[in-house]
Coordinates of C-alpha atoms and ligand atoms in Angstrom, one line a residue:
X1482 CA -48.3 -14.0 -29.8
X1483 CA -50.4 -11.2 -31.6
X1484 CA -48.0 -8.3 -32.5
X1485 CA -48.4 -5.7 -30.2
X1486 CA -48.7 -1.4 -30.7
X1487 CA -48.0 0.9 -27.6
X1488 CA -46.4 4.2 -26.8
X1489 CA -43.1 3.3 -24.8
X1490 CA -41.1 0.1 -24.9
X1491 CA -39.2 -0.3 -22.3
X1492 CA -36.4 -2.5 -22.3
X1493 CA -35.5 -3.9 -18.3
X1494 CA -37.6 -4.7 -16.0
X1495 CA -34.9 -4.3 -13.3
X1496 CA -35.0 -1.3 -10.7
X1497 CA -34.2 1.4 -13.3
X1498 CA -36.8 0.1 -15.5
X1499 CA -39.6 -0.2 -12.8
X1500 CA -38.9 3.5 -11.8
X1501 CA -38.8 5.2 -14.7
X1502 CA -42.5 3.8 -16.2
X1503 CA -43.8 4.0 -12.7
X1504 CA -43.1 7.8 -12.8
X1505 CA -44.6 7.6 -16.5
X1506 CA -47.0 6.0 -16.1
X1507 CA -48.3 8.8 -12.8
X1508 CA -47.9 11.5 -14.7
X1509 CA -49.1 10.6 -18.3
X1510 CA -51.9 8.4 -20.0
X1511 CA -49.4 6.5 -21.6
X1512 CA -49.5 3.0 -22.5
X1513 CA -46.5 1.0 -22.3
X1514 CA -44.7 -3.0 -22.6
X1515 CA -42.0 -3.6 -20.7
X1516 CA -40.0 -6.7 -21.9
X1517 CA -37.5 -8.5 -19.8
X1518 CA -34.8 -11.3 -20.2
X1519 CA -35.5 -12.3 -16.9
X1520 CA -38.8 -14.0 -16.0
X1521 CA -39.4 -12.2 -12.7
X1522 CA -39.1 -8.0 -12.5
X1523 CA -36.2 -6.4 -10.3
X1524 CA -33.4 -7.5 -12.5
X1525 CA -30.0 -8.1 -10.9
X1526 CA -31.9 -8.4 -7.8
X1527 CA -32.9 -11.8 -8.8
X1528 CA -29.1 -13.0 -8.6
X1529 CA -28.2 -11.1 -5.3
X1530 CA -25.6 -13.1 -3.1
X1531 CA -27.7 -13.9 -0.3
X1532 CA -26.6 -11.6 2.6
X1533 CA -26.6 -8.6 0.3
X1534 CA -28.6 -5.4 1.6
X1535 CA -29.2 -1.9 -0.1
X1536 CA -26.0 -0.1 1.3
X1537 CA -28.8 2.9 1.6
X1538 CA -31.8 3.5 3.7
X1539 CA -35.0 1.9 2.2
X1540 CA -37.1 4.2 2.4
X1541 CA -35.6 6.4 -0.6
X1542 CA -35.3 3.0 -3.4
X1543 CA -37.6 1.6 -5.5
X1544 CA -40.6 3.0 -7.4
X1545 CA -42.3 6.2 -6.6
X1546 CA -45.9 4.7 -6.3
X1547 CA -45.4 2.5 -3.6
X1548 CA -43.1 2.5 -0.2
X1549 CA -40.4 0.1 0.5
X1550 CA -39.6 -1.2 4.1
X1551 CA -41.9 0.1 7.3
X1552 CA -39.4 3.2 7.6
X1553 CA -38.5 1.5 10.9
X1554 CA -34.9 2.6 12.4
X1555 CA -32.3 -0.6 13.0
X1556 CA -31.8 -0.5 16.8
X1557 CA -29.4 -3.5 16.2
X1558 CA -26.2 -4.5 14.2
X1559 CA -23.5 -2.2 12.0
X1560 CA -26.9 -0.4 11.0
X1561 CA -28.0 0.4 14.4
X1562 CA -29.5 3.9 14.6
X1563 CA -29.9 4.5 10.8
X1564 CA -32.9 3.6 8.3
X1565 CA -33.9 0.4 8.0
X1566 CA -32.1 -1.3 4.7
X1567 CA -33.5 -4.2 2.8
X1568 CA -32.4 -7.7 1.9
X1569 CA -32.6 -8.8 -1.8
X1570 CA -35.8 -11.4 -0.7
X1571 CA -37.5 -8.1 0.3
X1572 CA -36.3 -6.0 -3.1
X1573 CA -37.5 -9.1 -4.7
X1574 CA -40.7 -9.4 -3.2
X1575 CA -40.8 -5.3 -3.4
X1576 CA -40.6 -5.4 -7.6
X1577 CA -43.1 -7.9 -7.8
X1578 CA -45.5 -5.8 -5.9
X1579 CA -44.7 -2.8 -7.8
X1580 CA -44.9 -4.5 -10.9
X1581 CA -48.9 -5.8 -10.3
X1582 CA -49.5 -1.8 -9.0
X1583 CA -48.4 -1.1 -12.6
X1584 CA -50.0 -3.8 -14.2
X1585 CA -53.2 -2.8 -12.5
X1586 CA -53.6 0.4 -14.0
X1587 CA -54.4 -1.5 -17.3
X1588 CA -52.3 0.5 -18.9
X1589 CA -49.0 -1.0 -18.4
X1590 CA -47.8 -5.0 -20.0
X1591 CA -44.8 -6.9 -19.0
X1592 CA -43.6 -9.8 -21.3
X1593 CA -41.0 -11.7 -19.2
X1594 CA -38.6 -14.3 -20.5
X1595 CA -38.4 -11.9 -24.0
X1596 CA -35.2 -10.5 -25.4
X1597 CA -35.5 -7.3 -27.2
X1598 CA -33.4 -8.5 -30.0
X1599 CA -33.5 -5.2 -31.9
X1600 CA -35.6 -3.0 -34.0
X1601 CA -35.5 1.2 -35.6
X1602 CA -37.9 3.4 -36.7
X1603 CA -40.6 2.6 -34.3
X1604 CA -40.4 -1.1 -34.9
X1605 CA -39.2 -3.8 -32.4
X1606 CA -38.7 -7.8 -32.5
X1607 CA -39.4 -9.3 -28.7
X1608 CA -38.6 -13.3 -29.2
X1609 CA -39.7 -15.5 -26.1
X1610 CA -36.7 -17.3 -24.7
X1611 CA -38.5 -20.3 -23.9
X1612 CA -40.4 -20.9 -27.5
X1613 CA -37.4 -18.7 -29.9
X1614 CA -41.1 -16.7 -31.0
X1615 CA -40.9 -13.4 -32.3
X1616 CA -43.3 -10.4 -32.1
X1617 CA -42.8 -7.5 -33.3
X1618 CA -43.9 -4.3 -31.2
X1619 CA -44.7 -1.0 -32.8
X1620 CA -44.2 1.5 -30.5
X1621 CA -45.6 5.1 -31.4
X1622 CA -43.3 7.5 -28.9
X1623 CA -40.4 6.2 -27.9
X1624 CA -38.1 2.6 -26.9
X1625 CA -36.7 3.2 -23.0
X1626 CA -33.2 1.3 -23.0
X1627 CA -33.2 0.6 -19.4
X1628 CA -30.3 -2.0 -19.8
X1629 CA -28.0 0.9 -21.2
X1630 CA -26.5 0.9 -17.7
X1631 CA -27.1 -2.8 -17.0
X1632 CA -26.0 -4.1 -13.8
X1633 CA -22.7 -6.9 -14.1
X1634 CA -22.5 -8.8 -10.6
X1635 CA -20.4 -11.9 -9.8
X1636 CA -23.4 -14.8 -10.3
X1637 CA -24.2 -13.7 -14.0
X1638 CA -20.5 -12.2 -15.3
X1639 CA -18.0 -14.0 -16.7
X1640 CA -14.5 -13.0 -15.2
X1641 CA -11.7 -11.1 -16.8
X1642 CA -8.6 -14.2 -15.4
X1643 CA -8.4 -17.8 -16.0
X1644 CA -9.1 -20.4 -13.5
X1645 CA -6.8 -23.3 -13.3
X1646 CA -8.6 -26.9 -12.7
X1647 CA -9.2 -27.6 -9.2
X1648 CA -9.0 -24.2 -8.0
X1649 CA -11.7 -23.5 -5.2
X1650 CA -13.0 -20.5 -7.1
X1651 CA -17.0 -19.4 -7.2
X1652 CA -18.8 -16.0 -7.3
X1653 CA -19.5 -14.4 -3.1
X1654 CA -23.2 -16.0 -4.1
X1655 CA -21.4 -19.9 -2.7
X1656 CA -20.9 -17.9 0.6
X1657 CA -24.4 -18.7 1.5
X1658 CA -22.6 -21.1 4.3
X1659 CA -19.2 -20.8 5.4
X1660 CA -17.1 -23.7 3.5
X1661 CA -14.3 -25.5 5.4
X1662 CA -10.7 -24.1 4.4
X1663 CA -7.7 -22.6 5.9
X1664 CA -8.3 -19.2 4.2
X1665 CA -10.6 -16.5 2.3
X1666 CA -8.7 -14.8 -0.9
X1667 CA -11.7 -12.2 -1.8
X1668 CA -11.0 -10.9 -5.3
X1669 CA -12.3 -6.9 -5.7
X1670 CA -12.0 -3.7 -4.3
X1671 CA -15.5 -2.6 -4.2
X1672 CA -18.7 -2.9 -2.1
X1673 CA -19.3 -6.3 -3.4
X1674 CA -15.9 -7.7 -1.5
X1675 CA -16.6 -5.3 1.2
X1676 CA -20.0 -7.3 2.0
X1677 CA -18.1 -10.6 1.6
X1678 CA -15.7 -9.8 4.3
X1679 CA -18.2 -8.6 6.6
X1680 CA -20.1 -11.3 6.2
X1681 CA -16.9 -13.9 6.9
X1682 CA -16.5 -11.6 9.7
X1683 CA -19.8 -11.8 11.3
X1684 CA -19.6 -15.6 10.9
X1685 CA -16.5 -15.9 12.9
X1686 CA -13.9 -16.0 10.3
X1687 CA -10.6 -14.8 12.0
X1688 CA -9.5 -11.4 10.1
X1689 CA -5.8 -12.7 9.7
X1690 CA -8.0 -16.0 8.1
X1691 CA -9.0 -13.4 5.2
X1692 CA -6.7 -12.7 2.6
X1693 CA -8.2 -9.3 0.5
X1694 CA -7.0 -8.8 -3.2
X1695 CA -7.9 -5.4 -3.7
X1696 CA -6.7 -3.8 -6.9
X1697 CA -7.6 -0.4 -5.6
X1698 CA -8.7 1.5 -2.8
X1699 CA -11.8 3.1 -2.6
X1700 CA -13.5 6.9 -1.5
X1701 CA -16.4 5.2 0.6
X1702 CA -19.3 7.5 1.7
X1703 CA -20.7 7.1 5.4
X1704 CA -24.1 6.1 5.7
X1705 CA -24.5 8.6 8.6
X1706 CA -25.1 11.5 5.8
X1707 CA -27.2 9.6 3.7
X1708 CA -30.4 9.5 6.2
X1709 CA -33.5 10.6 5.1
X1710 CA -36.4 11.9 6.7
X1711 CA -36.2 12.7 10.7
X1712 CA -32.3 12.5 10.0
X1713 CA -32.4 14.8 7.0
X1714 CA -30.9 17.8 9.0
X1715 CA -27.3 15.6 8.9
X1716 CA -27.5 14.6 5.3
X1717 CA -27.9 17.7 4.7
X1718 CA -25.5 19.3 7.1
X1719 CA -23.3 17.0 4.7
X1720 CA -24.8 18.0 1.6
X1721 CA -23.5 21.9 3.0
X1722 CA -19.8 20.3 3.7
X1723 CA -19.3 19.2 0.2
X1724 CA -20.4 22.1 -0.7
X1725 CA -18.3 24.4 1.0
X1726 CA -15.3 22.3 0.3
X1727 CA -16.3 22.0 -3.4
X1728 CA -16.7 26.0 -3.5
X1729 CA -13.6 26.7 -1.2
X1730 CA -10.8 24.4 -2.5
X1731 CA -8.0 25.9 -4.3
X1732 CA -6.1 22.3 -5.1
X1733 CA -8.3 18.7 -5.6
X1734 CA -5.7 17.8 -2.9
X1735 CA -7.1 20.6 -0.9
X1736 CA -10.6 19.6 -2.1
X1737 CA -10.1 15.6 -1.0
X1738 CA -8.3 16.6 2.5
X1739 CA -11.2 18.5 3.6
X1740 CA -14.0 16.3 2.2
X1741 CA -12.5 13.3 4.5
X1742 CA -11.7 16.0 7.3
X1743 CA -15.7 16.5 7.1
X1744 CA -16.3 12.9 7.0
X1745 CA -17.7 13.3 3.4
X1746 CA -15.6 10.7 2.1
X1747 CA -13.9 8.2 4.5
X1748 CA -11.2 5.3 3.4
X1749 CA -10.1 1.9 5.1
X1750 CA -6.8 2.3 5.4
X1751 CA -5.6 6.3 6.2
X1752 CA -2.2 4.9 4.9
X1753 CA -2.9 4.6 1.4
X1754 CA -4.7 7.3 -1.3
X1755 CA -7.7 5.7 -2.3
X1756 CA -8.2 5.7 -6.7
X1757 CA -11.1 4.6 -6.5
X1758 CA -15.3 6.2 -6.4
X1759 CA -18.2 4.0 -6.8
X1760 CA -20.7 6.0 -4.2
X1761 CA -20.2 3.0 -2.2
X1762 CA -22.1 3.4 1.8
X1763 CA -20.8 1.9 4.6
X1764 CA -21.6 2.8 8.6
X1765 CA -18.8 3.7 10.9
X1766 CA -19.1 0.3 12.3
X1767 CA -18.7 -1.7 9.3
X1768 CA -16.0 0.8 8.6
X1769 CA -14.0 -0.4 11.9
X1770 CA -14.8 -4.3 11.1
X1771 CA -13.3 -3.9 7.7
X1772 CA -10.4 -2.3 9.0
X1773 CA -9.5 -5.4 10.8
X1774 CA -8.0 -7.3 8.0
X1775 CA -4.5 -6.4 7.1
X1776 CA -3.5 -8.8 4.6
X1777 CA -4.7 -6.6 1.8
X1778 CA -2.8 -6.8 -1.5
X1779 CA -2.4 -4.6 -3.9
X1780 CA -0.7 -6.0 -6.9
X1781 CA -3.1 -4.7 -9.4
X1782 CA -5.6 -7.2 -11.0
X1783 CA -5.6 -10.7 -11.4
X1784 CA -4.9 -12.6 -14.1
X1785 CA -5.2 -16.0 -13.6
X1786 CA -5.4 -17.9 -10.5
X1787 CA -3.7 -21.6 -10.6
X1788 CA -3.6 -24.4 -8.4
X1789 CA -0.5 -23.1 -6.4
X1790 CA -0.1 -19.1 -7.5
X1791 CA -2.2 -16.1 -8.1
X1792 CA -0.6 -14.3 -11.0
X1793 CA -1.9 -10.7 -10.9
X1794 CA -0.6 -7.7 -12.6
X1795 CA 2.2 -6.6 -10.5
X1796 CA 3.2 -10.2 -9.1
X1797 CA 2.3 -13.4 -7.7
X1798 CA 1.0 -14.6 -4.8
X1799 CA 1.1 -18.3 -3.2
X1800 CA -2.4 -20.2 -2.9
X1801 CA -3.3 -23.6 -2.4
X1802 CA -6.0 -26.4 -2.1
X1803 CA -7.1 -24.9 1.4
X1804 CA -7.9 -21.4 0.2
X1805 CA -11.0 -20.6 -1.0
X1806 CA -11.1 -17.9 -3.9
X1807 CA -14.5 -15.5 -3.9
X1808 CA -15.1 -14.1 -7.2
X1809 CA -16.1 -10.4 -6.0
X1810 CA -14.9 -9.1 -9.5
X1811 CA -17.7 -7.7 -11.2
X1812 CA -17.5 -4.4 -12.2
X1813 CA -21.0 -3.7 -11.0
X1814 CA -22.2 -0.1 -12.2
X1815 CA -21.7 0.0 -16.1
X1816 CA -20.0 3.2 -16.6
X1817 CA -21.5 3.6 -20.5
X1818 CA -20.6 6.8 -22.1
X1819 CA -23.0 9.4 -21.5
X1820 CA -25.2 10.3 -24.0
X1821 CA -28.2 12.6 -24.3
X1822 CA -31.2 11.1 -22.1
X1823 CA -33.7 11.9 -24.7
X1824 CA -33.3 11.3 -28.2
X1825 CA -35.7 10.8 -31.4
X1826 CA -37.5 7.8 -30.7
X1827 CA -35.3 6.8 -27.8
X1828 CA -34.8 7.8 -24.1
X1829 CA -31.5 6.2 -22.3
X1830 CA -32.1 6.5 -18.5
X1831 CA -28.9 7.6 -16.9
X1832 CA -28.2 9.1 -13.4
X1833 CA -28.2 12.8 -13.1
X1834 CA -28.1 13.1 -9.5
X1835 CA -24.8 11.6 -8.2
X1836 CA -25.7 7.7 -8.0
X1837 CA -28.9 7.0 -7.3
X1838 CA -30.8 5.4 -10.3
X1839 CA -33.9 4.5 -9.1
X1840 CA -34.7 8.0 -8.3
X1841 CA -32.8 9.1 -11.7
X1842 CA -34.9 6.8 -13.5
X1843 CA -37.9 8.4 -12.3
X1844 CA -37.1 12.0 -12.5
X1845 CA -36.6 11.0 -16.5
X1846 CA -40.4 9.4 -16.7
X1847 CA -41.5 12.6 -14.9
X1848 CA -39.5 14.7 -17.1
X1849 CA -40.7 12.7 -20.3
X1850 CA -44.4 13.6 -19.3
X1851 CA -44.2 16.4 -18.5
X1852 CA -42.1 18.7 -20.7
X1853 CA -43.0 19.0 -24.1
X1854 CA -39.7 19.5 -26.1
X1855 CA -36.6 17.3 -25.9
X1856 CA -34.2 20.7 -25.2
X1857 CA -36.1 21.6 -22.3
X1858 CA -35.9 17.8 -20.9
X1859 CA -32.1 17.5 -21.4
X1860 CA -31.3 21.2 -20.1
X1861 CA -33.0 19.6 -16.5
X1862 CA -32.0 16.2 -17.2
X1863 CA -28.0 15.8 -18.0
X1864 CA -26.1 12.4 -17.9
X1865 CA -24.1 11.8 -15.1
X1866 CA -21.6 9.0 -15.4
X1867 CA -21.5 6.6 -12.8
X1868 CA -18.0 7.5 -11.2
X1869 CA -15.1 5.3 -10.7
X1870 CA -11.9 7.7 -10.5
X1871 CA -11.5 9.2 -7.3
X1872 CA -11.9 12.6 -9.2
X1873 CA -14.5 11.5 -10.7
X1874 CA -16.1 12.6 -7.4
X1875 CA -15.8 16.4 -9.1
X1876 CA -17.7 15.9 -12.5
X1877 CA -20.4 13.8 -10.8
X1878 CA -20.7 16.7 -8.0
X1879 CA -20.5 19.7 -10.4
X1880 CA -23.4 17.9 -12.9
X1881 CA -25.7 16.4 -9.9
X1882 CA -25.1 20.0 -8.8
X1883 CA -25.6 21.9 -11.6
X1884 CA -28.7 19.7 -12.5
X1885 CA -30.2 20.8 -8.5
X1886 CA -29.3 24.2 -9.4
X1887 CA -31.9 24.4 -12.2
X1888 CA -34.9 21.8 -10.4
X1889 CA -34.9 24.6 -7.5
X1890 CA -35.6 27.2 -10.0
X1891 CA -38.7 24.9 -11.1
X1892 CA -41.9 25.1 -9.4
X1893 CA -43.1 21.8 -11.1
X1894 CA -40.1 19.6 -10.4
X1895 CA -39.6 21.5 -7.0
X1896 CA -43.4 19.9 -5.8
X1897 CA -42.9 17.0 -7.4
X1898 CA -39.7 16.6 -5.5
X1899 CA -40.4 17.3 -2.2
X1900 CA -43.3 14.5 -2.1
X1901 CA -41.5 12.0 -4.1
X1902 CA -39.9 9.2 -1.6
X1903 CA -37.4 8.5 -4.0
X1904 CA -35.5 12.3 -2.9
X1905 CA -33.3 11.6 -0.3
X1906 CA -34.8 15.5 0.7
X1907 CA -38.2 14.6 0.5
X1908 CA -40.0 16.9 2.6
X1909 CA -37.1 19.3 3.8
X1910 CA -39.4 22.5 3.5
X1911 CA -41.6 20.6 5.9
X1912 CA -38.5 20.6 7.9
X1913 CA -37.5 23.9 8.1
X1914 CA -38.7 24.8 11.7
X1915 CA -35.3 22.9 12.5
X1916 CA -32.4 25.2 13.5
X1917 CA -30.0 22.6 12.1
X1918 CA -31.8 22.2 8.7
X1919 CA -31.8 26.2 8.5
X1920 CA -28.6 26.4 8.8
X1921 CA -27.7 23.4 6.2
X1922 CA -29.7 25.0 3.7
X1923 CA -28.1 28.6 4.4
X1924 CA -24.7 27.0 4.0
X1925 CA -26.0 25.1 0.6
X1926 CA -27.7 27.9 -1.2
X1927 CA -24.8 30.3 -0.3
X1928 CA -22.5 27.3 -1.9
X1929 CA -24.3 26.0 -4.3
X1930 CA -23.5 27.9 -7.3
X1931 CA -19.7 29.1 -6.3
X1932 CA -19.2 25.3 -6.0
X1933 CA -20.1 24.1 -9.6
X1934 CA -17.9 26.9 -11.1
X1935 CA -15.0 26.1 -8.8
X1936 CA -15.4 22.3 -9.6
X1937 CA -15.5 22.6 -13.0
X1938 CA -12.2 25.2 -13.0
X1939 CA -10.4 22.1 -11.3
X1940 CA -11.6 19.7 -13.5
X1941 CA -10.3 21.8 -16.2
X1942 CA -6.9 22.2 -14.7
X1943 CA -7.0 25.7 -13.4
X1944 CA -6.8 27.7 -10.7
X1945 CA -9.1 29.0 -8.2
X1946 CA -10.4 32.4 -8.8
Ligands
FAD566 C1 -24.9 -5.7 -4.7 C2 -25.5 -4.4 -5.2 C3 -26.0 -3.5 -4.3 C4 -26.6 -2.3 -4.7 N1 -27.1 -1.4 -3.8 C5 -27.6 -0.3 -4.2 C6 -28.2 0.7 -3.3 O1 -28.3 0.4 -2.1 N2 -28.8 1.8 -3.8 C7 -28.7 2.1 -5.1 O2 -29.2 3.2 -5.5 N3 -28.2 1.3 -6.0 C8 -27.6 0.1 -5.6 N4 -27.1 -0.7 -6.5 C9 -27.0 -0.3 -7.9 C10 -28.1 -1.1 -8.6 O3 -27.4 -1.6 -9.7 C11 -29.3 -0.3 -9.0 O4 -29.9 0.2 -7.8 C12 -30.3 -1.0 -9.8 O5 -30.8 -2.2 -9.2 C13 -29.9 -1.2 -11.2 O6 -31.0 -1.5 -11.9 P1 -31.1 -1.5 -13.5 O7 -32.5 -1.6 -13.8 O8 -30.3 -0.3 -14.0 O9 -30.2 -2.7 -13.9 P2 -30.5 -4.3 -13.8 O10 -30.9 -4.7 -12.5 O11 -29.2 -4.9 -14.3 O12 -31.7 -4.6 -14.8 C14 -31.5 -4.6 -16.2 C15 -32.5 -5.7 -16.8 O13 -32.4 -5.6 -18.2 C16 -32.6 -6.9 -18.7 N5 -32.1 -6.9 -20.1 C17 -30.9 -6.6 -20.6 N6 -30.8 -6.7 -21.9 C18 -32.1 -7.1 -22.3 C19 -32.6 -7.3 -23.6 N7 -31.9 -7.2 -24.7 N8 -33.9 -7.7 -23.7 C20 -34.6 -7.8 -22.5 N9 -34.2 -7.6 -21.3 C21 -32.9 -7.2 -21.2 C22 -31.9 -7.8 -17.8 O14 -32.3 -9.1 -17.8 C23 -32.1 -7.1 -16.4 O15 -33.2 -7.7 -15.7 C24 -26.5 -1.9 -6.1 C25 -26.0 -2.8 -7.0 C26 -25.4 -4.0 -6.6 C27 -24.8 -4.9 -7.6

């Protein structure tokens, strides 16, 4: 292949990747290659365990340009009454849509089955997978490293324990069909295992069958405050909650008591003080199903599983021949260290609101277009570290916050926002005939500043004013 000149290189073609060049691409006559690993766009999509869903609504994930889902609301199942969420066929079928809008404009080339095996000062190698030929790309503004927060799930990661010989062992992916055995040992605290018991569940697995090794308990957020559109009014009656608590706390005790009094944050099992935050989304219902397994251990992480033990951190446990072992492990969100966003020659999408990377990743190719001086672009764009402390709830809260604070003062960003389906509040001031919605927003604007300054005192350690 030819060697190739453009203005961005961007380097993913997974969700993150899509978004961001989308968002580019709308707002900029820019040129750009994105280059892949992976034959077929949506990235970790592509290796989805088969019952997965989008623990969010639809209708806020994806790519700006175009929608995802019909909007419909579930009247059925542990969804029932919320936003219709979709399956990994539908994300996959989604990214390849999005990826033809892009490549329609002409102005956009995707080079699947290439490894960006490195490059500097504006030049890049690209070698094909399946021929081990190089290209070299010279790009004129700036590489996109979409994979600095590359996704690690069970079908594609390697685990962190030894499996003896014979063990019946395999990623949650081999649940595709129930196997025959006397028992489930899931391996992993977060949403990953979560799906994997639900799914045994649902399938008629008895709970006391299911055997959950879970090396920490989560903070889990309720999907009931994460509804857009003709719910906003209670997302954002949330939105107001956390505020209020954030602003009002005088302990993080305090602050943790009343964010689950609020149903803000919500655990499994009230007995135990969860460690853990990964943004993870569950319904009430699934909430109650999971709560029906009680053989939940918490020895720590595993470390090797043999043919008749499980030899974990703080202890063993007995297996056998009739257990199967699911490989929920994967860490998931890469929690990289934050850097700055935009750099010479370089942009590293990171989230800025709390979680939510697809609409992160586009608020960066918005951002790049549209501002003309990398200060500016990292004063409204700071890195927000995926969480995974339970107190990481505060830093993500008090930047995501912060970040808000500054958008609303932006006339730009602030009409770019409210028609942009990727913003969970995506045409609140249409909404503001609502008494509910009124009120949320009072309770938010009165809150919103008092709560980043009280966050960040209890981050630091000290007391409240
Ligand atoms: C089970 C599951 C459910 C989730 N549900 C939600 C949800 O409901 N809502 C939500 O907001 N988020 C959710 N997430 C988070 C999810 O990770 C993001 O939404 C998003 O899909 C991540 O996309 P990404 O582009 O950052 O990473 P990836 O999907 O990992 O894509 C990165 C791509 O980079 C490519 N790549 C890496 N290195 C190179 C290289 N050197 N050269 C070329 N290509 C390279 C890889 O092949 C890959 O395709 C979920 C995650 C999981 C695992």
């Amino acid at each position: 292949m030819a060697d190739i000149e453009t203005d961005y290189l961007v380097v993913g073609a997974g969700a993150a990747g899509l978004a961001f060049t989308d968002a580019l691409v709308a707002a900029s006559d820019a040129h750009v290659v994105v280059v892949d690993r992976r034959t077929e766009p949506g990235g970790h999509w592509n290796d989805a365990y088969p019952f997965v869903r989008l623990h969010q609504p639809s209708a806020y994930y994806g790519v700006t340009s175009l929608e995802l889902g019909a909007g419909s609301i579930d009247t059925t199942g542990p969804n029932a009454g919320f936003y219709e969420r979709a399956t990994a066929a539908e994300l996959r079928s989604y990214f390849q849509r999005a990826l033809a809008h892009l490549l329609d404009t002409e102005r956009v080339r995707f080079l699947g089955g290439f490894d960006h095996s490195g490059g500097g000062d504006g030049h890049h190698t690209v070698t094909a997978l399946a021929t081990g030929e190089s290209t070299t790309v010279t790009v004129r503004r700036r590489l996109v490293d979409a994979t600095y927060l590359e996704t690690s799930i069970p079908a594609t990661h390697t685990p962190s324990f030894a499996v003896g010989d014979g063990v019946r062992f395999g990623p949650v992916n081999e649940l595709g069909e129930v196997p025959d055995a006397d028992g489930f040992t899931i391996i992993g605290g977060g949403k990953t295992s979560m799906d994997a018991c639900s799914w045994l569940l649902d399938a008629g697995v008895p709970a006391d069958a299911i055997r959950w090794i879970r090396p920490r308990d989560s903070w889990l957020l309720d999907r009931r405050f994460a509804q857009p559109l003709d719910q906003l009014a209670t997302t954002m009656d949330g939105q107001a909650l956390q505020l209020e608590a954030a602003a009002e706390a005088a302990t993080v005790p305090e602050l943790f008591e009343r964010l689950e009094a609020t149903g803000q944050l919500v655990r499994l099992d009230p007995a135990v003080e969860p460690s853990m935050y990964h943004c993870a989304t569950l319904s009430q219902v699934e909430i109650d199903q999971l709560r029906q397994i009680t053989d939940v251990v918490r020895l720590g992480h595993v470390h090797a599983i043999e043919a008749d033990r499980i030899r974990l951190a703080q202890g063993d446990l007995p297996t056998g021949s009739g257990q199967v072992h699911v490989d929920c492990s994967a860490y998931g969100l890469r929690r990289a260290a934050a850097r700055p966003i935009f750099e010479p020659g370089r942009i590293s999408p990171q989230p800025v609101r709390m979680c939510q990377p697809t609409f992160n990743a586009a608020v960066v190719g918005h951002v790049e277009a549209t501002y003309h001086d990398d200060d500016t672009r990292n004063r409204l764009c700071p890195p927000n570290r995926y969480p995974n402390a339970a107190t990481d709830w505060l830093t993500n809260t008090a930047t995501s916050q912060a970040a808000q604070n500054l958008w609303g003062e932006d006339d730009e960003l602030t009409r770019w926002m409210e028609s942009n389906r990727l913003n969970t509040a995506r045409g609140l001031r249409s909404r503001l005939d609502e008494p509910a919605m009124v009120d949320a927003v009072t309770r938010m604007i009165v809150h919103a500043e008092p709560a980043v300054a009280n966050l960040t005192r209890l981050v630091a350690g000290g007391a409240r004013a």
